[in-house]
CSV table of C-alpha atoms in Angstrom, one decimal:
chain,number,residue,atom,x,y,z
A,1,UNK,CA,-2.6,19.8,0.3
A,2,UNK,CA,-5.8,19.8,-1.1
A,3,UNK,CA,-8.0,17.3,-1.6
A,4,UNK,CA,-8.0,16.1,-4.8
A,5,UNK,CA,-11.7,16.4,-6.8
A,6,UNK,CA,-11.0,13.4,-8.5
A,7,UNK,CA,-11.1,11.0,-6.1
A,8,UNK,CA,-12.6,7.7,-7.4
A,9,UNK,CA,-16.0,6.9,-6.6
A,10,UNK,CA,-15.0,2.7,-6.3
A,11,UNK,CA,-12.2,4.0,-3.7
A,12,UNK,CA,-13.3,2.4,0.2
A,13,UNK,CA,-13.9,5.3,2.6
A,14,UNK,CA,-13.5,5.6,6.2
A,15,UNK,CA,-13.9,8.6,8.7
A,16,UNK,CA,-15.2,12.1,8.9
A,17,UNK,CA,-14.4,15.9,8.3
A,18,UNK,CA,-12.4,16.1,12.0
A,19,UNK,CA,-10.0,12.7,11.3
A,20,UNK,CA,-9.8,14.7,7.3
A,21,UNK,CA,-9.0,17.8,8.6
A,22,UNK,CA,-6.4,16.5,11.1
A,23,UNK,CA,-5.0,15.0,8.2
A,24,UNK,CA,-4.6,18.0,6.4
A,25,UNK,CA,-2.9,19.8,9.2
A,26,UNK,CA,-0.4,17.2,9.6
A,27,UNK,CA,0.2,16.6,5.6
A,28,UNK,CA,0.5,21.1,5.4
A,29,UNK,CA,3.0,20.6,8.7
A,30,UNK,CA,5.2,18.3,7.1
A,31,UNK,CA,5.6,20.0,3.6
A,32,UNK,CA,4.2,17.3,1.6
A,33,UNK,CA,2.5,16.8,-1.3
A,34,UNK,CA,-0.1,14.0,-3.2
A,35,UNK,CA,1.2,13.7,-7.2
A,36,UNK,CA,-0.9,11.5,-9.5
A,37,UNK,CA,-4.4,10.1,-9.7
A,38,UNK,CA,-5.6,6.8,-7.9
A,39,UNK,CA,-7.3,4.5,-10.1
A,40,UNK,CA,-11.2,4.0,-10.2
A,41,UNK,CA,-11.2,0.5,-8.9
A,42,UNK,CA,-13.0,-1.1,-6.2
A,43,UNK,CA,-10.6,-4.0,-6.1
A,44,UNK,CA,-6.7,-3.6,-5.9
A,45,UNK,CA,-3.3,-4.1,-3.9
A,46,UNK,CA,-1.6,-0.9,-3.0
A,47,UNK,CA,1.8,-1.8,-3.3
A,48,UNK,CA,4.0,0.8,-1.5
A,49,UNK,CA,7.5,1.2,-1.8
A,50,UNK,CA,11.1,1.7,-1.7
A,51,UNK,CA,10.3,1.3,2.1
A,52,UNK,CA,13.3,2.3,4.0
A,53,UNK,CA,12.5,4.2,7.1
A,54,UNK,CA,9.1,4.5,10.4
A,55,UNK,CA,8.9,7.6,9.2
A,56,UNK,CA,7.2,5.8,6.1
A,57,UNK,CA,4.1,5.3,7.8
A,58,UNK,CA,4.2,8.9,9.4
A,59,UNK,CA,4.3,10.4,5.9
A,60,UNK,CA,1.8,8.0,4.6
A,61,UNK,CA,-1.3,8.2,7.6
A,62,UNK,CA,-2.1,11.8,7.5
A,63,UNK,CA,-2.5,11.3,3.7
A,64,UNK,CA,-4.6,8.3,3.7
A,65,UNK,CA,-7.2,10.0,6.8
A,66,UNK,CA,-6.9,13.2,4.4
A,67,UNK,CA,-8.2,11.5,1.8
A,68,UNK,CA,-10.7,9.2,4.2
A,69,UNK,CA,-9.6,6.1,2.2
A,70,UNK,CA,-9.9,2.9,3.7
A,71,UNK,CA,-6.6,1.0,2.9
A,72,UNK,CA,-6.8,-2.8,4.4
A,73,UNK,CA,-3.8,-4.5,5.9
A,74,UNK,CA,-3.1,-8.3,6.5
A,75,UNK,CA,-2.5,-8.8,11.0
A,76,UNK,CA,-2.0,-12.1,12.4
A,77,UNK,CA,-5.3,-13.5,13.4
A,78,UNK,CA,-3.8,-13.9,17.0
A,79,UNK,CA,-4.2,-10.2,17.2
A,80,UNK,CA,-7.5,-10.1,16.7
A,81,UNK,CA,-8.2,-10.1,20.6
A,82,UNK,CA,-10.9,-8.4,22.7
A,83,UNK,CA,-11.0,-5.3,23.1
A,84,UNK,CA,-9.1,-4.6,20.1
A,85,UNK,CA,-10.8,-7.1,17.4
A,86,UNK,CA,-13.9,-4.4,16.1
A,87,UNK,CA,-11.4,-1.9,16.0
A,88,UNK,CA,-8.4,-3.3,14.3
A,89,UNK,CA,-11.5,-4.3,11.6
A,90,UNK,CA,-12.9,-1.9,11.3
A,91,UNK,CA,-9.5,0.6,10.1
A,92,UNK,CA,-9.1,-2.2,7.9
A,93,UNK,CA,-7.3,-5.2,9.1
A,94,UNK,CA,-7.4,-8.9,7.7
A,95,UNK,CA,-7.1,-11.3,10.1
A,96,UNK,CA,-4.6,-14.1,8.5
A,97,UNK,CA,-3.5,-17.7,9.0
A,98,UNK,CA,-0.1,-18.7,7.6
A,99,UNK,CA,-1.0,-22.5,8.4
A,100,UNK,CA,-4.2,-22.6,6.4
A,101,UNK,CA,-4.2,-24.8,4.2
A,102,UNK,CA,-3.7,-23.0,0.2
A,103,UNK,CA,-1.7,-20.3,2.1
A,104,UNK,CA,-2.0,-16.5,2.1
A,105,UNK,CA,-2.9,-15.8,-1.4
A,106,UNK,CA,-5.7,-17.9,-1.5
A,107,UNK,CA,-7.2,-16.4,2.2
A,108,UNK,CA,-6.9,-12.9,0.9
A,109,UNK,CA,-8.2,-14.0,-2.6
A,110,UNK,CA,-11.3,-15.0,-0.5
A,111,UNK,CA,-11.3,-11.9,0.8
A,112,UNK,CA,-11.2,-9.6,-2.1
A,113,UNK,CA,-14.2,-11.9,-3.2
A,114,UNK,CA,-16.5,-11.2,-0.1
A,115,UNK,CA,-16.0,-7.6,-0.2
A,116,UNK,CA,-17.2,-4.9,-2.6
A,117,UNK,CA,-14.7,-2.9,-2.3
A,118,UNK,CA,-11.3,-3.2,-0.7
A,119,UNK,CA,-7.9,-1.9,-1.2
A,120,UNK,CA,-5.2,-3.9,0.3
A,121,UNK,CA,-2.0,-2.1,1.0
A,122,UNK,CA,1.5,-3.9,1.4
A,123,UNK,CA,5.1,-2.8,1.0
A,124,UNK,CA,6.5,-5.6,-0.9
A,125,UNK,CA,9.9,-5.6,0.5
A,126,UNK,CA,8.9,-7.0,3.9
A,127,UNK,CA,11.1,-5.0,5.9
A,128,UNK,CA,12.3,-1.0,5.8
A,129,UNK,CA,16.0,-3.3,5.8
A,130,UNK,CA,18.0,-3.4,2.6
A,131,UNK,CA,17.4,-7.1,1.3
A,132,UNK,CA,18.4,-8.6,-2.2
A,133,UNK,CA,15.1,-9.4,-3.1
A,134,UNK,CA,11.4,-8.3,-3.0
A,135,UNK,CA,8.9,-10.8,-1.3
A,136,UNK,CA,6.3,-11.5,-4.2
A,137,UNK,CA,3.3,-12.5,-2.1
A,138,UNK,CA,1.7,-9.3,-3.1
A,139,UNK,CA,2.1,-10.6,-6.3
A,140,UNK,CA,0.6,-14.0,-5.7
A,141,UNK,CA,-2.4,-12.7,-3.7
A,142,UNK,CA,-3.1,-10.4,-6.5
A,143,UNK,CA,-2.7,-12.4,-9.6
A,144,UNK,CA,-5.1,-15.3,-7.3
A,145,UNK,CA,-7.9,-12.8,-6.4
A,146,UNK,CA,-7.6,-11.3,-10.1
A,147,UNK,CA,-7.5,-8.0,-8.6
A,148,UNK,CA,-4.3,-5.3,-10.7
A,149,UNK,CA,-1.8,-3.5,-8.6
A,150,UNK,CA,-1.9,0.3,-7.6
A,151,UNK,CA,2.2,1.3,-7.7
A,152,UNK,CA,2.3,4.2,-4.9
A,153,UNK,CA,5.7,5.7,-4.1
A,154,UNK,CA,7.4,7.4,-1.0
A,155,UNK,CA,9.7,10.4,-2.9
A,156,UNK,CA,11.3,12.0,0.5
A,157,UNK,CA,14.2,14.4,-1.8
A,158,UNK,CA,10.9,15.9,-3.0
A,159,UNK,CA,8.5,15.9,-0.6
A,160,UNK,CA,5.9,13.5,-2.2
A,161,UNK,CA,3.6,10.6,-2.7
A,162,UNK,CA,3.4,9.4,-6.2
A,163,UNK,CA,0.6,7.4,-7.8
A,164,UNK,CA,3.1,6.1,-10.1
A,165,UNK,CA,0.5,3.2,-12.5
A,166,UNK,CA,-1.8,0.4,-12.3
A,167,UNK,CA,-0.2,-3.2,-13.1
A,168,UNK,CA,-2.1,-5.8,-13.8
A,169,UNK,CA,0.2,-9.1,-13.1
A,170,UNK,CA,0.7,-12.1,-15.5
A,171,UNK,CA,1.4,-14.7,-13.0
A,172,UNK,CA,4.6,-14.6,-14.2
A,173,UNK,CA,6.3,-13.6,-10.9
A,174,UNK,CA,9.8,-13.1,-12.4
A,175,UNK,CA,8.6,-10.8,-14.7
A,176,UNK,CA,6.3,-8.9,-13.1
A,177,UNK,CA,8.4,-8.2,-10.2
A,178,UNK,CA,11.1,-7.2,-12.5
A,179,UNK,CA,8.5,-4.7,-14.3
A,180,UNK,CA,7.7,-3.4,-10.7
A,181,UNK,CA,10.9,-2.7,-9.4
A,182,UNK,CA,12.0,-0.7,-13.2
A,183,UNK,CA,8.9,1.8,-12.1
A,184,UNK,CA,10.0,2.4,-8.8
A,185,UNK,CA,13.4,2.5,-9.1
A,186,UNK,CA,13.4,6.4,-10.1
A,187,UNK,CA,12.4,7.1,-6.1
A,188,UNK,CA,14.1,7.6,-3.5
A,189,UNK,CA,13.3,6.4,-0.3
A,190,UNK,CA,14.4,8.4,3.5
A,191,UNK,CA,17.2,6.3,3.9
A,192,UNK,CA,18.0,5.2,0.2
A,193,UNK,CA,20.8,3.2,1.2
A,194,UNK,CA,18.5,0.6,1.9
A,195,UNK,CA,16.5,0.6,-1.5
A,196,UNK,CA,16.8,-2.6,-3.4
A,197,UNK,CA,19.2,-2.1,-6.0
A,198,UNK,CA,17.6,-2.3,-9.5
A,199,UNK,CA,19.3,-4.4,-12.3
A,200,UNK,CA,18.7,-3.8,-16.1
A,201,UNK,CA,18.3,-6.3,-18.5
A,202,UNK,CA,21.4,-6.7,-20.2
């Protein structure tokens, strides 16, 4: 893998030449490649699917390091204690309180407003096991924060991570979810039997 020359300036960045080099070495050793272009957006939700195995993150993390991308993630606020608090925040951890008034969507919308640049990653399935339907929390957050969603897929048979497309949520959760699942349906995870079945409208 070589570093794409067209990485958007709007992408939040972290790391240095050393961490980037480690990421590149691991990606090369794994034999994976990156396809597609990241959008020139300062603030996005990053939906990662299909999530079917712990190997998903083993593959994804070296790419993040190689790109020097700062991809934030949500964690329970109780995890942010000394001496790990500063480390988690530096890595992109976002403390959340599911019992707070307004719910998670409003908390994350506030975080988006408070940051000049922020890309937040989430796996819509919420688990690597097979589920009947995806959780719509990422759609609620994106709509409340007025940010688009970039769809990034693991495609294990072809050993590639694909930046598929940018999606602007409409607020119609059922319609948005159906369209996003349709776009992801052409990709296969490491354990395809764990993928949620996509049903076309009749």
